[in-house]
């Protein structure tokens, strides 16, 4: 419960915890553009270590983290192989093309969030005067639009081998990579090791108010620091934000298992409600995607409004489709209450005037 709401729209709605606010108030700061903010430096060191990379860079958002990474990997006219359901392709305002002249080459995402190796291979450009140059393969872990699916180490290893055969680089949009690590019971570094660069968000399930990190080789991060400045992302006394990020990394990762358990409970509960369609077995992490039966006389807007009257918020996620995400501010009681609210609203629609 957050401000009297059961807000399941996203894990981005999470407020900072009391421990984070405390750390923010006490944070040692300096001018980070001069490299003088000790708290940002510490956060970058801890992040790099968690991902098993040489260095890291603190940026304002996940979108900026991916943009700066892509701008650092690719020049104008270079091509990136990316999932057709990827956040970088669908939900980042076309930044790679608009700001970097980078050409996305979408390949179908499978329901488990992967790109088939043969699809990737077929998308790699040959040396030809007509072709852009393929530079990078971009993956997403966990995969937001694929029900929060976690890409396992074996798959990532196979993509790495394919990339190496063709002289390509690999980037992981790991906005929720800690959810993947917890679900797969491996250290995050085991997932990151198969990529050249990985980004992750502090501001989602980890509850920090703001911020993401780019992790990779030291030379890459040096260049990314210049690109961050170019896109206006050089922040000054950013230590007040980094302080919350350190609390997030130190205390909020292992507890993600609770969010995953609650997401499964929510999915299993939804599966029992007539009028709801869900593949509950697909829920691996904290993202639940479900649909209203097309026959049900309940418009999407009416569904959301009736839930809001019951203090429950979920996100519209396509025609007849909705997303609910569990997080730190959602407890077992909230899950029960959300299920009751959904059952009530859907049940009323089923019995509604249309059928009587
Ligand atoms: C949220 C998200 C991002 C972007 O994060 P913002 O901080 O909202 O810019 C990138 N990739 C994925 C998969 C996400 O879910």
Coordinates of C-alpha atoms and ligand atoms in Angstrom, one line a residue:
X1 CA 0.0 0.0 0.0
X2 CA 1.4 3.4 -1.0
X3 CA -0.5 6.6 -0.1
X4 CA -3.7 4.5 0.4
X5 CA -3.4 2.8 -3.1
X6 CA -2.5 -0.7 -4.2
X7 CA -0.5 0.6 -7.1
X8 CA 0.5 -2.3 -9.3
X9 CA 1.1 -0.2 -12.5
X10 CA 4.8 -0.5 -12.2
X11 CA 7.7 -1.1 -9.8
X12 CA 8.8 2.5 -10.8
X13 CA 6.1 3.9 -8.4
X14 CA 8.1 2.7 -5.4
X15 CA 9.0 5.4 -3.0
X16 CA 12.5 5.4 -1.3
X17 CA 12.6 3.6 2.0
X18 CA 13.2 5.4 5.3
X19 CA 16.8 4.0 5.3
X20 CA 17.3 5.6 1.8
X21 CA 16.0 8.9 2.9
X22 CA 18.3 8.8 5.9
X23 CA 21.3 7.9 3.7
X24 CA 20.4 10.7 1.3
X25 CA 20.3 13.3 4.1
X26 CA 23.7 12.3 5.3
X27 CA 25.4 11.8 1.9
X28 CA 28.8 13.2 1.3
X29 CA 28.8 15.0 -2.0
X30 CA 31.0 16.9 -4.5
X31 CA 30.8 17.9 -8.1
X32 CA 30.4 14.7 -10.1
X33 CA 31.3 16.2 -13.4
X34 CA 34.7 17.0 -11.9
X35 CA 34.7 13.4 -10.7
X36 CA 34.6 14.7 -7.1
X37 CA 31.4 13.1 -5.7
X38 CA 32.6 10.4 -3.3
X39 CA 29.2 8.8 -3.0
X40 CA 28.7 8.5 -6.8
X41 CA 32.2 7.0 -7.1
X42 CA 31.4 4.5 -4.4
X43 CA 28.1 3.6 -6.1
X44 CA 29.9 3.1 -9.5
X45 CA 32.5 0.9 -7.8
X46 CA 29.9 -1.3 -6.1
X47 CA 27.8 -1.5 -9.3
X48 CA 30.8 -2.5 -11.4
X49 CA 31.8 -5.2 -8.9
X50 CA 28.2 -6.6 -8.8
X51 CA 28.2 -6.9 -12.5
X52 CA 31.8 -8.2 -12.7
X53 CA 32.8 -5.3 -15.0
X54 CA 35.8 -3.0 -14.8
X55 CA 33.8 0.2 -14.4
X56 CA 30.4 1.8 -14.2
X57 CA 28.7 5.1 -14.9
X58 CA 25.7 6.6 -12.9
X59 CA 23.1 8.1 -15.2
X60 CA 19.6 9.7 -14.7
X61 CA 17.4 6.9 -16.1
X62 CA 17.3 3.5 -17.8
X63 CA 16.5 5.2 -21.1
X64 CA 19.6 7.4 -20.7
X65 CA 21.6 4.3 -19.8
X66 CA 20.6 2.5 -23.0
X67 CA 21.0 5.6 -25.1
X68 CA 24.5 6.4 -23.9
X69 CA 25.5 2.8 -24.3
X70 CA 24.2 2.6 -27.8
X71 CA 25.8 5.9 -28.8
X72 CA 29.1 4.7 -27.4
X73 CA 28.9 1.3 -29.2
X74 CA 27.7 2.5 -32.6
X75 CA 28.3 5.2 -35.1
X76 CA 25.8 6.8 -37.5
X77 CA 24.5 4.2 -39.9
X78 CA 25.5 1.3 -37.8
X79 CA 22.9 -1.4 -37.2
X80 CA 21.7 -2.9 -33.9
X81 CA 19.9 -6.3 -33.8
X82 CA 17.2 -5.9 -31.2
X83 CA 14.0 -7.7 -30.2
X84 CA 10.8 -6.4 -31.8
X85 CA 9.3 -6.3 -28.2
X86 CA 12.4 -4.6 -26.7
X87 CA 12.1 -1.5 -24.5
X88 CA 15.0 0.1 -26.5
X89 CA 13.0 -0.5 -29.7
X90 CA 9.5 0.3 -28.6
X91 CA 9.6 2.6 -25.6
X92 CA 12.7 4.9 -25.8
X93 CA 11.3 7.5 -28.2
X94 CA 13.4 6.1 -31.0
X95 CA 16.4 7.8 -29.4
X96 CA 19.0 5.5 -31.0
X97 CA 17.8 6.6 -34.4
X98 CA 16.9 10.2 -33.6
X99 CA 20.0 11.1 -31.7
X100 CA 22.5 8.6 -32.9
X101 CA 21.6 7.8 -36.5
X102 CA 21.6 4.1 -35.4
X103 CA 19.5 1.7 -37.4
X104 CA 17.5 -0.8 -35.4
X105 CA 17.1 -4.2 -37.0
X106 CA 14.2 -5.8 -35.1
X107 CA 14.0 -9.6 -34.8
X108 CA 11.0 -11.4 -33.2
X109 CA 11.1 -11.9 -29.5
X110 CA 10.0 -15.3 -28.5
X111 CA 7.5 -15.6 -25.6
X112 CA 10.4 -16.4 -23.3
X113 CA 12.1 -13.1 -24.1
X114 CA 14.8 -14.6 -26.3
X115 CA 15.8 -14.0 -29.9
X116 CA 16.2 -17.2 -31.8
X117 CA 19.9 -17.7 -32.6
X118 CA 19.0 -18.5 -36.2
X119 CA 17.0 -15.2 -36.5
X120 CA 20.0 -13.2 -35.1
X121 CA 22.3 -15.0 -37.5
X122 CA 20.0 -14.3 -40.5
X123 CA 19.8 -10.6 -39.5
X124 CA 23.6 -10.1 -39.5
X125 CA 24.6 -8.0 -42.6
X126 CA 27.1 -9.2 -45.1
X127 CA 29.8 -7.0 -46.5
X128 CA 27.9 -5.2 -49.3
X129 CA 27.8 -1.7 -50.6
X130 CA 24.0 -1.6 -50.0
X131 CA 24.1 -2.6 -46.3
X132 CA 24.6 -0.8 -43.0
X133 CA 27.2 -2.5 -40.8
X134 CA 25.9 -4.7 -38.0
X135 CA 27.6 -3.6 -34.8
X136 CA 25.7 -4.8 -31.8
X137 CA 23.2 -7.4 -30.5
X138 CA 20.9 -5.9 -27.8
X139 CA 19.1 -8.2 -25.4
X140 CA 16.7 -7.4 -22.5
X141 CA 16.8 -9.3 -19.1
X142 CA 14.3 -9.6 -17.5
X143 CA 12.1 -9.0 -20.5
X144 CA 9.4 -6.6 -19.7
X145 CA 6.8 -7.3 -22.5
X146 CA 7.5 -11.0 -22.3
X147 CA 5.9 -11.3 -18.7
X148 CA 9.2 -10.5 -17.0
X149 CA 10.9 -13.6 -18.5
X150 CA 14.5 -14.2 -17.2
X151 CA 17.1 -15.0 -19.9
X152 CA 19.3 -17.8 -18.5
X153 CA 23.1 -18.0 -18.6
X154 CA 23.1 -20.8 -21.2
X155 CA 21.2 -18.7 -23.7
X156 CA 23.4 -15.7 -23.0
X157 CA 26.5 -17.8 -23.5
X158 CA 25.2 -19.0 -26.9
X159 CA 24.5 -15.4 -28.0
X160 CA 28.0 -14.4 -26.9
X161 CA 29.5 -17.2 -29.0
X162 CA 27.5 -16.2 -32.0
X163 CA 28.5 -12.5 -31.6
X164 CA 32.2 -13.5 -31.3
X165 CA 32.0 -15.6 -34.5
X166 CA 30.8 -12.4 -36.3
X167 CA 32.9 -9.8 -34.5
X168 CA 29.8 -8.2 -32.9
X169 CA 29.3 -6.7 -29.4
X170 CA 26.5 -7.6 -27.0
X171 CA 24.6 -5.1 -24.8
X172 CA 22.0 -6.2 -22.1
X173 CA 19.3 -3.8 -21.1
X174 CA 19.2 -5.2 -17.6
X175 CA 16.7 -2.7 -16.2
X176 CA 15.5 -5.6 -14.0
X177 CA 18.6 -7.8 -14.2
X178 CA 18.6 -8.4 -10.4
X179 CA 15.1 -9.8 -10.7
X180 CA 16.5 -12.2 -13.3
X181 CA 19.4 -13.1 -11.0
X182 CA 17.2 -13.8 -8.1
X183 CA 14.7 -15.8 -10.1
X184 CA 17.5 -17.9 -11.7
X185 CA 19.4 -18.1 -8.4
X186 CA 22.7 -16.9 -9.9
X187 CA 24.8 -13.8 -9.2
X188 CA 24.0 -10.9 -11.5
X189 CA 27.6 -11.1 -12.8
X190 CA 26.9 -14.6 -14.2
X191 CA 24.3 -12.9 -16.5
X192 CA 26.4 -9.9 -17.2
X193 CA 29.6 -11.8 -18.1
X194 CA 28.3 -12.8 -21.5
X195 CA 27.7 -9.1 -22.5
X196 CA 30.2 -6.3 -23.2
X197 CA 27.9 -3.8 -21.5
X198 CA 24.9 -4.0 -19.2
X199 CA 22.6 -1.4 -17.8
X200 CA 20.4 -1.7 -14.8
X201 CA 17.8 0.5 -12.9
X202 CA 18.0 1.4 -9.2
X203 CA 14.6 3.1 -9.5
X204 CA 12.4 0.0 -10.1
X205 CA 12.2 -3.0 -7.8
X206 CA 15.2 -1.8 -5.9
X207 CA 13.1 1.2 -4.7
X208 CA 15.7 4.1 -5.1
X209 CA 14.1 7.3 -6.3
X210 CA 16.2 8.0 -9.4
X211 CA 19.1 6.4 -11.3
X212 CA 20.5 3.7 -13.5
X213 CA 24.0 2.4 -14.1
X214 CA 26.0 1.4 -17.2
X215 CA 28.6 -1.3 -16.5
X216 CA 31.4 -2.4 -18.9
X217 CA 35.1 -2.2 -19.8
X218 CA 37.0 0.9 -18.3
X219 CA 37.8 2.3 -21.8
X220 CA 34.1 2.0 -22.8
X221 CA 32.9 3.8 -19.6
X222 CA 35.5 6.6 -20.1
X223 CA 33.9 7.2 -23.6
X224 CA 30.4 6.8 -22.2
X225 CA 31.2 9.5 -19.6
X226 CA 31.8 12.0 -22.5
X227 CA 28.5 10.9 -24.2
X228 CA 26.6 11.3 -21.0
X229 CA 27.9 14.9 -20.8
X230 CA 26.9 15.4 -24.5
X231 CA 23.2 14.4 -23.8
X232 CA 23.1 16.7 -20.8
X233 CA 23.4 14.0 -18.2
X234 CA 26.3 15.3 -16.3
X235 CA 25.0 15.8 -12.8
X236 CA 26.6 17.8 -10.0
X237 CA 26.0 16.8 -6.3
X238 CA 24.4 13.6 -7.5
X239 CA 25.6 11.8 -4.3
X240 CA 22.3 12.5 -2.7
X241 CA 20.8 10.2 -5.3
X242 CA 23.7 7.7 -5.3
X243 CA 23.3 7.3 -1.5
X244 CA 19.9 5.8 -2.0
X245 CA 21.3 3.6 -4.8
X246 CA 23.9 2.2 -2.4
X247 CA 21.2 1.3 0.1
X248 CA 19.3 -0.3 -2.8
X249 CA 22.2 -2.5 -3.9
X250 CA 23.1 -3.4 -0.4
X251 CA 19.7 -4.2 1.0
X252 CA 17.0 -4.5 -1.6
X253 CA 18.2 -7.2 -4.0
X254 CA 17.6 -10.5 -2.1
X255 CA 14.1 -9.4 -1.1
X256 CA 13.0 -9.4 -4.8
X257 CA 12.2 -13.1 -4.2
X258 CA 9.2 -11.9 -2.2
X259 CA 7.9 -9.8 -5.1
X260 CA 8.2 -12.9 -7.3
X261 CA 6.3 -15.1 -4.9
X262 CA 3.6 -12.5 -4.7
X263 CA 3.4 -12.1 -8.5
X264 CA 2.9 -15.9 -8.8
X265 CA 0.2 -15.7 -6.2
X266 CA -1.5 -12.9 -8.0
X267 CA -1.2 -14.8 -11.3
X268 CA -2.6 -18.0 -9.8
X269 CA -5.5 -16.1 -8.2
X270 CA -6.3 -14.4 -11.5
X271 CA -6.3 -17.7 -13.3
X272 CA -9.2 -18.8 -11.1
X273 CA -11.4 -15.8 -12.0
X274 CA -13.8 -16.6 -14.9
X275 CA -13.4 -13.9 -17.5
X276 CA -9.7 -13.4 -17.0
X277 CA -7.2 -15.0 -19.4
X278 CA -3.7 -15.6 -18.1
X279 CA -0.8 -18.0 -18.7
X280 CA 0.1 -18.0 -15.0
X281 CA 2.8 -20.6 -15.4
X282 CA 4.9 -18.0 -17.4
X283 CA 5.3 -15.7 -14.4
X284 CA 8.9 -16.0 -13.3
X285 CA 9.6 -12.6 -11.7
X286 CA 7.5 -9.6 -10.7
X287 CA 5.5 -8.9 -13.9
X288 CA 2.0 -10.3 -14.5
X289 CA 0.3 -9.7 -17.8
X290 CA -3.3 -10.8 -18.3
X291 CA -6.3 -10.3 -20.6
X292 CA -10.0 -9.7 -20.2
X293 CA -12.0 -12.3 -22.1
X294 CA -13.1 -10.6 -25.4
X295 CA -16.7 -11.8 -24.8
X296 CA -16.9 -10.0 -21.4
X297 CA -19.1 -6.9 -21.6
X298 CA -16.6 -4.8 -19.8
X299 CA -14.7 -2.0 -21.6
X300 CA -11.1 -1.5 -20.6
X301 CA -11.7 2.0 -19.3
X302 CA -14.6 0.8 -17.2
X303 CA -12.5 -2.0 -15.8
X304 CA -9.7 0.4 -14.7
X305 CA -12.2 2.9 -13.3
X306 CA -14.0 0.3 -11.2
X307 CA -10.7 -0.9 -9.9
X308 CA -9.7 2.6 -9.0
X309 CA -12.9 3.0 -7.0
X310 CA -11.5 0.0 -5.0
X311 CA -8.1 1.8 -4.6
X312 CA -6.4 -0.6 -7.1
X313 CA -4.3 0.6 -10.0
X314 CA -3.0 -1.5 -12.9
X315 CA -1.7 -0.5 -16.3
X316 CA -3.4 -0.9 -19.6
X317 CA -1.0 -2.9 -21.8
X318 CA -2.7 -3.3 -25.2
X319 CA -6.2 -4.2 -26.4
X320 CA -8.0 -6.1 -23.5
X321 CA -4.6 -6.5 -22.0
X322 CA -3.2 -5.3 -18.6
X323 CA 0.0 -5.4 -16.6
X324 CA 0.4 -5.7 -12.8
X325 CA 3.8 -5.5 -11.2
X326 CA 4.6 -6.4 -7.6
X327 CA 7.2 -4.5 -5.6
X328 CA 8.3 -3.5 -2.1
X329 CA 5.2 -1.5 -1.3
X330 CA 2.8 -4.4 -2.1
X331 CA 2.3 -7.0 0.7
X332 CA 0.2 -10.2 0.9
X333 CA -2.9 -8.4 2.1
X334 CA -2.6 -6.1 -0.9
X335 CA -2.5 -9.1 -3.3
X336 CA -5.6 -10.5 -1.7
X337 CA -7.4 -7.2 -1.8
X338 CA -6.5 -6.7 -5.5
X339 CA -7.7 -10.2 -6.4
X340 CA -11.0 -9.5 -4.5
X341 CA -11.4 -6.2 -6.4
X342 CA -10.8 -7.8 -9.8
X343 CA -13.0 -10.8 -9.1
X344 CA -15.8 -8.4 -8.0
X345 CA -15.6 -6.1 -11.0
X346 CA -15.3 -8.9 -13.5
X347 CA -18.1 -10.9 -11.7
X348 CA -20.4 -7.9 -11.8
X349 CA -19.8 -7.5 -15.6
X350 CA -20.5 -11.2 -16.2
X351 CA -23.8 -11.1 -14.3
X352 CA -24.4 -7.6 -15.7
X353 CA -27.5 -6.2 -17.4
X354 CA -26.4 -7.6 -20.7
X355 CA -26.9 -11.2 -19.5
X356 CA -30.0 -10.8 -17.4
Ligands
LIG1 C1 11.9 0.8 -17.3 C2 12.8 0.2 -18.4 C3 13.8 0.9 -19.0 C4 13.9 2.4 -18.9 O1 13.9 3.0 -17.7 P1 13.5 4.5 -17.4 O2 14.3 4.7 -16.1 O3 12.1 4.5 -17.2 O4 14.0 5.3 -18.4 C5 14.6 0.3 -19.9 N1 14.4 -1.0 -20.2 C6 13.4 -1.7 -19.6 C7 13.3 -3.2 -20.0 C8 12.6 -1.2 -18.7 O5 11.6 -1.9 -18.1

